DNA sequence: GTCTATAATTTGATAGAC
DNA sequence: GTCTATCAAATTATAGAC
């Protein structure tokens, strides 16, 4: 069991550096100080190894988010969802760094992310509706594009925590100021 | 010369579908209806082939943008830069689709994009300063994150043109409404 | 669970002819 | 400029022993 975790850890690191395609099972085995054969015994294929990493990542992130996003009124929900990128990336920086690198090219990665984000769109439409925005659906779409840009930015660059907080607060301020 | 263009076109298409790493020179040759050897005669390596595609893309995009973004006052510049994602992706959808897929993993792609975007940050700081925003540097950073999210969104999904226009107009409206 | 050895393919790239 | 033929290395995955 120890070796299995070593493999998962090594794979996460190498997938983050070079993506799935440019990471050989040989390099994973080497980094995990084990044999290539063991990777295939445990995970079957390189792709299934990646899938396990992705599943673990979204499972933990889902837990985190469902604790954080409770049922509140429209404005509170919007203000909280703006904080999600910072919270996610801080909780699992390695995982979200990997996701940022591979999501555009990897269908599996995309599917899991879409599933993870889907509830937010519906809830945001209601929130903007409550707050009498002119076009709630468009506002929801726009905020989600922003959220997307934000976690990718936080995951890819090492911003100091202060800048991340300031950016988050700035967006919140804009939504607070509405009418 | 005809074959060289065929190769560039085929490579752009296949890099967009699967990224550089998962695209073999064999498949490029097959798609371009030529021989693998010719790829290496014309471009030296697969990486240099990609580099030529990237250089061409940014060269044309730079022309386009420098025509579009003239020296105007702060608010006008902000309103115009918000339209940049739509303009770029509409002018060269294939190229920007490829960029979206590979930029997170490809250092060359990143470097060219950073160089392309760099002037905007400085100009935006001045613009927000002119308009008496409280924290011009932070506002500039935020808008650039938004711009980034937007071209990636436009490039990756096939939105109808109306939704793209509506999203762009919505952001412009928010900056117009300031104070 | 873990290893060594190896099979079967694919890959990027080159040589040399036309 | 373009092709055919070919190579050396790397890659995913399996067999079989401990």
PDB file of C-alpha atoms in Angstrom, chain A residues 24-164:
ATOM      1  CA  UNK A  24       6.425   8.025 -19.180  1.00  0.00           C
ATOM      2  CA  UNK A  25       5.533   5.221 -16.823  1.00  0.00           C
ATOM      3  CA  UNK A  26       9.271   4.652 -16.577  1.00  0.00           C
ATOM      4  CA  UNK A  27       9.810   8.131 -15.118  1.00  0.00           C
ATOM      5  CA  UNK A  28       6.934   7.626 -12.689  1.00  0.00           C
ATOM      6  CA  UNK A  29       8.426   4.335 -11.511  1.00  0.00           C
ATOM      7  CA  UNK A  30      11.799   5.966 -11.131  1.00  0.00           C
ATOM      8  CA  UNK A  31      10.418   8.914  -9.160  1.00  0.00           C
ATOM      9  CA  UNK A  32       8.391   6.571  -6.949  1.00  0.00           C
ATOM     10  CA  UNK A  33      11.412   4.291  -6.502  1.00  0.00           C
ATOM     11  CA  UNK A  34       9.547   1.224  -7.660  1.00  0.00           C
ATOM     12  CA  UNK A  35       9.185  -0.895 -10.789  1.00  0.00           C
ATOM     13  CA  UNK A  36       7.137  -0.040 -13.842  1.00  0.00           C
ATOM     14  CA  UNK A  37       5.310  -3.338 -13.590  1.00  0.00           C
ATOM     15  CA  UNK A  38       3.810  -2.338 -10.253  1.00  0.00           C
ATOM     16  CA  UNK A  39       2.151   0.692 -11.817  1.00  0.00           C
ATOM     17  CA  UNK A  40       0.284  -1.572 -14.207  1.00  0.00           C
ATOM     18  CA  UNK A  41      -0.560  -4.095 -11.480  1.00  0.00           C
ATOM     19  CA  UNK A  42      -2.121  -1.375  -9.350  1.00  0.00           C
ATOM     20  CA  UNK A  43      -3.773   0.800 -11.971  1.00  0.00           C
ATOM     21  CA  UNK A  44      -4.019  -1.200 -15.187  1.00  0.00           C
ATOM     22  CA  UNK A  45      -3.060   1.635 -17.526  1.00  0.00           C
ATOM     23  CA  UNK A  46      -1.420   5.037 -17.281  1.00  0.00           C
ATOM     24  CA  UNK A  47      -4.755   6.641 -18.048  1.00  0.00           C
ATOM     25  CA  UNK A  48      -6.498   4.881 -15.176  1.00  0.00           C
ATOM     26  CA  UNK A  49      -3.726   6.051 -12.877  1.00  0.00           C
ATOM     27  CA  UNK A  50      -4.476   9.606 -13.938  1.00  0.00           C
ATOM     28  CA  UNK A  51      -8.180   8.990 -13.478  1.00  0.00           C
ATOM     29  CA  UNK A  52      -7.656   7.897  -9.900  1.00  0.00           C
ATOM     30  CA  UNK A  53      -5.721  11.077  -9.187  1.00  0.00           C
ATOM     31  CA  UNK A  54      -8.486  13.178 -10.714  1.00  0.00           C
ATOM     32  CA  UNK A  55     -11.232  11.331  -8.842  1.00  0.00           C
ATOM     33  CA  UNK A  56      -9.436  11.729  -5.534  1.00  0.00           C
ATOM     34  CA  UNK A  57      -8.901  15.407  -6.178  1.00  0.00           C
ATOM     35  CA  UNK A  58     -12.517  16.198  -6.985  1.00  0.00           C
ATOM     36  CA  UNK A  59     -13.784  14.016  -4.170  1.00  0.00           C
ATOM     37  CA  UNK A  60     -11.843  16.012  -1.614  1.00  0.00           C
ATOM     38  CA  UNK A  61     -12.658  19.317  -3.269  1.00  0.00           C
ATOM     39  CA  UNK A  62     -16.359  18.450  -3.306  1.00  0.00           C
ATOM     40  CA  UNK A  63     -16.277  17.790   0.413  1.00  0.00           C
ATOM     41  CA  UNK A  64     -14.547  21.089   1.020  1.00  0.00           C
ATOM     42  CA  UNK A  65     -16.951  23.094  -1.113  1.00  0.00           C
ATOM     43  CA  UNK A  66     -20.128  21.561   0.263  1.00  0.00           C
ATOM     44  CA  UNK A  67     -18.959  22.541   3.718  1.00  0.00           C
ATOM     45  CA  UNK A  68     -18.215  26.053   2.572  1.00  0.00           C
ATOM     46  CA  UNK A  69     -21.180  26.837   0.325  1.00  0.00           C
ATOM     47  CA  UNK A  70     -24.227  26.556   2.484  1.00  0.00           C
ATOM     48  CA  UNK A  71     -27.643  27.807   1.565  1.00  0.00           C
ATOM     49  CA  UNK A  72     -27.556  31.505   2.010  1.00  0.00           C
ATOM     50  CA  UNK A  73     -29.249  34.425   0.318  1.00  0.00           C
ATOM     51  CA  UNK A  74     -28.269  35.512  -3.175  1.00  0.00           C
ATOM     52  CA  UNK A  75     -25.611  38.064  -2.315  1.00  0.00           C
ATOM     53  CA  UNK A  76     -23.985  35.859   0.303  1.00  0.00           C
ATOM     54  CA  UNK A  77     -23.762  33.001  -2.161  1.00  0.00           C
ATOM     55  CA  UNK A  78     -22.127  35.208  -4.790  1.00  0.00           C
ATOM     56  CA  UNK A  79     -19.621  36.588  -2.312  1.00  0.00           C
ATOM     57  CA  UNK A  80     -18.757  33.095  -1.147  1.00  0.00           C
ATOM     58  CA  UNK A  81     -18.366  31.586  -4.586  1.00  0.00           C
ATOM     59  CA  UNK A  82     -15.859  34.297  -5.420  1.00  0.00           C
ATOM     60  CA  UNK A  83     -13.692  32.875  -2.664  1.00  0.00           C
ATOM     61  CA  UNK A  84     -13.838  29.341  -4.020  1.00  0.00           C
ATOM     62  CA  UNK A  85     -10.776  29.575  -6.281  1.00  0.00           C
ATOM     63  CA  UNK A  86      -8.569  30.685  -3.423  1.00  0.00           C
ATOM     64  CA  UNK A  87      -9.931  28.058  -1.071  1.00  0.00           C
ATOM     65  CA  UNK A  88      -9.588  25.177  -3.512  1.00  0.00           C
ATOM     66  CA  UNK A  89      -6.078  26.004  -4.679  1.00  0.00           C
ATOM     67  CA  UNK A  90      -4.859  26.569  -1.130  1.00  0.00           C
ATOM     68  CA  UNK A  91      -6.265  23.262   0.075  1.00  0.00           C
ATOM     69  CA  UNK A  92      -4.772  21.150  -2.757  1.00  0.00           C
ATOM     70  CA  UNK A  93      -2.241  23.242  -4.666  1.00  0.00           C
ATOM     71  CA  UNK A  94      -0.582  20.259  -6.351  1.00  0.00           C
ATOM     72  CA  UNK A  95      -3.820  18.807  -7.631  1.00  0.00           C
ATOM     73  CA  UNK A  96      -5.117  22.095  -9.007  1.00  0.00           C
ATOM     74  CA  UNK A  97      -1.769  22.844 -10.608  1.00  0.00           C
ATOM     75  CA  UNK A  98      -2.068  19.546 -12.436  1.00  0.00           C
ATOM     76  CA  UNK A  99      -5.643  20.235 -13.433  1.00  0.00           C
ATOM     77  CA  UNK A 100      -4.649  23.591 -14.842  1.00  0.00           C
ATOM     78  CA  UNK A 101      -1.977  21.971 -16.977  1.00  0.00           C
ATOM     79  CA  UNK A 102      -4.028  19.144 -18.404  1.00  0.00           C
ATOM     80  CA  UNK A 103      -7.668  20.229 -18.436  1.00  0.00           C
ATOM     81  CA  UNK A 104      -7.662  21.766 -21.900  1.00  0.00           C
ATOM     82  CA  UNK A 105      -6.278  18.598 -23.468  1.00  0.00           C
ATOM     83  CA  UNK A 106      -7.750  15.889 -21.296  1.00  0.00           C
ATOM     84  CA  UNK A 107     -11.395  14.971 -21.748  1.00  0.00           C
ATOM     85  CA  UNK A 108     -11.597  13.090 -18.465  1.00  0.00           C
ATOM     86  CA  UNK A 109     -10.260  16.067 -16.599  1.00  0.00           C
ATOM     87  CA  UNK A 110     -12.829  18.298 -18.310  1.00  0.00           C
ATOM     88  CA  UNK A 111     -15.746  16.016 -17.591  1.00  0.00           C
ATOM     89  CA  UNK A 112     -14.974  15.835 -13.888  1.00  0.00           C
ATOM     90  CA  UNK A 113     -14.566  19.588 -13.691  1.00  0.00           C
ATOM     91  CA  UNK A 114     -17.837  20.293 -15.494  1.00  0.00           C
ATOM     92  CA  UNK A 115     -19.654  17.917 -13.172  1.00  0.00           C
ATOM     93  CA  UNK A 116     -18.038  19.613 -10.198  1.00  0.00           C
ATOM     94  CA  UNK A 117     -19.029  23.109 -11.342  1.00  0.00           C
ATOM     95  CA  UNK A 118     -22.477  22.436 -12.729  1.00  0.00           C
ATOM     96  CA  UNK A 119     -24.549  23.089  -9.577  1.00  0.00           C
ATOM     97  CA  UNK A 120     -23.003  26.563  -9.315  1.00  0.00           C
ATOM     98  CA  UNK A 121     -24.518  27.806 -12.556  1.00  0.00           C
ATOM     99  CA  UNK A 122     -28.069  26.981 -11.550  1.00  0.00           C
ATOM    100  CA  UNK A 123     -27.631  28.439  -8.087  1.00  0.00           C
ATOM    101  CA  UNK A 124     -26.040  31.616  -9.467  1.00  0.00           C
ATOM    102  CA  UNK A 125     -28.914  32.245 -11.855  1.00  0.00           C
ATOM    103  CA  UNK A 126     -31.293  32.200  -8.905  1.00  0.00           C
ATOM    104  CA  UNK A 127     -28.988  34.418  -6.892  1.00  0.00           C
ATOM    105  CA  UNK A 128     -28.757  37.082  -9.593  1.00  0.00           C
ATOM    106  CA  UNK A 129     -32.482  36.817 -10.082  1.00  0.00           C
ATOM    107  CA  UNK A 130     -33.128  37.504  -6.407  1.00  0.00           C
ATOM    108  CA  UNK A 131     -30.922  40.563  -6.650  1.00  0.00           C
ATOM    109  CA  UNK A 132     -32.881  41.893  -9.636  1.00  0.00           C
ATOM    110  CA  UNK A 133     -30.009  41.812 -12.104  1.00  0.00           C
ATOM    111  CA  UNK A 134     -31.251  42.481 -15.619  1.00  0.00           C
ATOM    112  CA  UNK A 135     -29.947  39.258 -17.169  1.00  0.00           C
ATOM    113  CA  UNK A 136     -29.346  36.630 -14.456  1.00  0.00           C
ATOM    114  CA  UNK A 137     -28.312  33.844 -16.829  1.00  0.00           C
ATOM    115  CA  UNK A 138     -25.699  36.015 -18.525  1.00  0.00           C
ATOM    116  CA  UNK A 139     -24.418  37.287 -15.176  1.00  0.00           C
ATOM    117  CA  UNK A 140     -24.056  33.707 -13.960  1.00  0.00           C
ATOM    118  CA  UNK A 141     -22.162  32.744 -17.076  1.00  0.00           C
ATOM    119  CA  UNK A 142     -19.859  35.726 -16.726  1.00  0.00           C
ATOM    120  CA  UNK A 143     -19.087  35.050 -13.086  1.00  0.00           C
ATOM    121  CA  UNK A 144     -18.276  31.429 -13.883  1.00  0.00           C
ATOM    122  CA  UNK A 145     -15.870  32.505 -16.600  1.00  0.00           C
ATOM    123  CA  UNK A 146     -14.248  34.743 -14.040  1.00  0.00           C
ATOM    124  CA  UNK A 147     -14.075  31.908 -11.477  1.00  0.00           C
ATOM    125  CA  UNK A 148     -12.449  29.758 -14.110  1.00  0.00           C
ATOM    126  CA  UNK A 149      -9.843  32.372 -14.934  1.00  0.00           C
ATOM    127  CA  UNK A 150      -9.182  32.875 -11.264  1.00  0.00           C
ATOM    128  CA  UNK A 151      -8.422  29.312 -10.142  1.00  0.00           C
ATOM    129  CA  UNK A 152      -6.269  28.806 -13.184  1.00  0.00           C
ATOM    130  CA  UNK A 153      -4.381  31.984 -12.401  1.00  0.00           C
ATOM    131  CA  UNK A 154      -3.941  31.053  -8.744  1.00  0.00           C
ATOM    132  CA  UNK A 155      -2.878  27.517  -9.607  1.00  0.00           C
ATOM    133  CA  UNK A 156      -0.383  28.453 -12.283  1.00  0.00           C
ATOM    134  CA  UNK A 157       1.450  31.392 -10.762  1.00  0.00           C
ATOM    135  CA  UNK A 158       2.754  31.582  -7.253  1.00  0.00           C
ATOM    136  CA  UNK A 159       1.009  34.727  -6.186  1.00  0.00           C
ATOM    137  CA  UNK A 160       1.594  35.897  -2.686  1.00  0.00           C
ATOM    138  CA  UNK A 161      -1.417  35.211  -0.562  1.00  0.00           C
ATOM    139  CA  UNK A 162      -2.049  38.936  -0.165  1.00  0.00           C
ATOM    140  CA  UNK A 163      -2.563  39.555  -3.875  1.00  0.00           C
ATOM    141  CA  UNK A 164      -4.943  36.619  -4.081  1.00  0.00           C
TER     142      UNK A 164
END
